[in-house]
Amino acid sequence: MPRIMSVENLSVRFASRSGQIEVVKDLNFDLWTGQVLGLVGESGSGKTQAFLAIMGLLARNGRAEGRALLGDVDLLQLKPRALNRMRGREIAMVFQDTAAALNPTLRIGIQMAEVLALHHAVPLPQAELAAIDMLDMVGISDPERRARCYPHELSGGMRQRVLIGMALMCRPKVLIADEATASLDATVQAQILTLFKTVCDRLGTALVLITHDLSLAASIADRMMVMYAGQAVEIATTDALFHDPRHPYTRGLLASTPAATVTRGKLYTIPGPPPRLLEGERGCRFNPRCPHRAAHCVELAPILRPVALDHQVACHFDIGGASQ
Amino acid sequence: MIRFILRRLAIAIPTLLALIVVSFILMKVAPGNPFTGEKTLPKEVMANIMARYGLDKPEWQQLLDYISNIVLHFDFGPSFKYKDRSVTEIIAQGFPVTFTYGMWTFVVSTVLGVFVGVLAAVRQNSWVDYLSLGITIGAQVVPVYVVAPLLVLIFTLWLGWLPGGGWNGGHWSNVILPVVALSFSLVASVARIMRSSMLEVLGSNYIRTARAKGIPGYKIILRHALRPALLPVVTYLAPMLVYVITGSVIIDMYFSTGGIGSAFVNSALNRDYSTAMGITILYGTLTIAGNLLVDLIYAWIDPKIRL
Ligand SMILES: Nc1ncnc2c1ncn2[C@@H]1O[C@H](COP(=O)(O)OP(=O)(O)OP(=O)(O)O)[C@@H](O)[C@H]1O
Ligand SMILES: [Mg+2]
């Protein structure tokens, strides 16, 4: 199966009053045609910023380093015009904070059609017909009428689906869905996930599903990436990650999800302080909270290394097998 | 929309009536009458004059006559000062002048102000931004009566390019200086309003969405950012109208353009009650119409506002 995108040594730094903070550090991963990568990690672990960096949408005080190869073009090196030819067409993103994500002064049909008209030189009226079809696909009833609505005339869930549809208008090769279904009710969520799956299967789109919902990730992802404090601590097939987690943080994360703890009756939380992201700190970023910490964990940062086929972990120990 | 306009008119009419009544009362309580001058007129002559202008009738009757003449005949009565001219004539003579340079002032200040504001926002923290910021902060506080003499000094006395006054039937060379003088601080205000609202819009989520779609920068400005960013400028149009009306008084005095502003001042100085009231009512009508227009533009820009 061909590789669509490969991200190499991606780092994201923000200039702040307390110095440079490195919210994403040396991220390496690949995306494959038609596959779903589930991305989990606690709040603030850099999931969103990593992909904003790839899209060239970091805040003004942010800088990205490394490479993000889509085919053989490095998105991080592109000039604005070349980047604009990729965004929306080859790679699209549904953002996490959807408040005011649609232009309040334009009808949604136009906003959706505009992408298609821009990238595929389709006349706008024709593109609007395609937008109506897309509204139907994301499960919005009476799409002809809704297409003529302004954003404030739709419900929050509908707006969310408009944004999803908008990202799919040009059939992108890579789709980043950042908590895209979090605000939707279960039936609609299932419908959107099915749509995602169909798009991936039919068009070979590689989907990145950023979520806090492990069971949702488990149900659709082919592979999983776990981030902690800006770093990938474990990358594995979904099966391996849920049944044979190797990193202490992954284990903590799995243990702290309600589904995994019902039998135990109480919610496991990972003890210890939240991570610090200041640049130049040594050691493993998880060490202050790690139950397996040893002296060299404080001194030396572990690198991501393969522990099995299609399974990489960033930990000095190999705590696989029975130690849970 | 039609209903909205009708509703606004229904509010406007009592407002105007109230304006008429209040200014009528103010005129009446002011000491003296238009014909008290240096030389005292013989009693019979005075009585004659009072009768000619209807000033001998009871006051409520005067008010009713006044209102009905305005409403039915668009007649504000005769001028108390210029015996051979009616107030309507005075207005008809001055208003086109004021309207011409007033309109141009609106066009110049909004177009130029919006342009400068957008440029400064797009090039935030560049020399363009700082330069325009510096100039606009300065320009904003310079009053018309300082700008006007300076302009005449430069463009009439030094360079000799433009006439320093007169109207000349609205020849462009006579229109330029009044418009520039009146627009000077307005351009600055609009530019500053536009800059900050544009910056806010550019930082909003839907602009990020547009960028993620690969829409090029200039299209984002024109198609996605300009319209929502214009809202505060539209709000500013109402105070702008007031500024133009009051500023026109100074313009007319300084450039001798013969607009409605000079007629207004003269009427006040001469106790020409009927003219002063006529112009006050005209200003009131303009303000109400201007506000209605602002609301219509507002609704056109922001679909959330239902009329
Ligand atoms: N403009 C900025 N300047 C400084 N720090 C920033 C900026 N934007 C984000 N950050 C920091 O970057 C870190 C990573 O944020 P990010 O949004 O990627 O988290 P996340 O993993 O997506 O979290 P969540 O699950 O809550 O969405 C956070 O600590 C955040 O405070
Ligand atoms: Mg996030």
Tab-separated table of C-alpha atoms and ligand atoms in Angstrom, chain A residues 41-49 52 93 95-97 178-179 210 212, ligand 2:
chain	number	residue	atom	x	y	z
A	41	GLY	CA	-3.003	12.177	23.853
A	42	GLU	CA	-4.022	14.370	26.712
A	43	SER	CA	-5.079	17.961	26.267
A	44	GLY	CA	-2.147	20.171	25.360
A	45	SER	CA	0.000	17.346	24.024
A	46	GLY	CA	0.438	19.118	20.685
A	47	LYS	CA	-1.962	17.162	18.484
A	48	THR	CA	-3.611	20.216	16.990
A	49	GLN	CA	-0.454	22.288	16.647
A	52	LEU	CA	-1.735	23.250	12.008
A	93	MET	CA	-8.538	19.919	7.788
A	95	PHE	CA	-10.812	22.194	12.929
A	96	GLN	CA	-11.413	21.450	16.548
A	97	ASP	CA	-12.902	24.779	17.593
A	178	ASP	CA	-9.527	17.299	14.700
A	179	GLU	CA	-12.282	16.273	17.121
A	210	ILE	CA	-7.611	13.307	16.359
A	212	HIS	CA	-10.113	11.980	23.016
C	2	MG	MG	-6.449	20.159	19.891
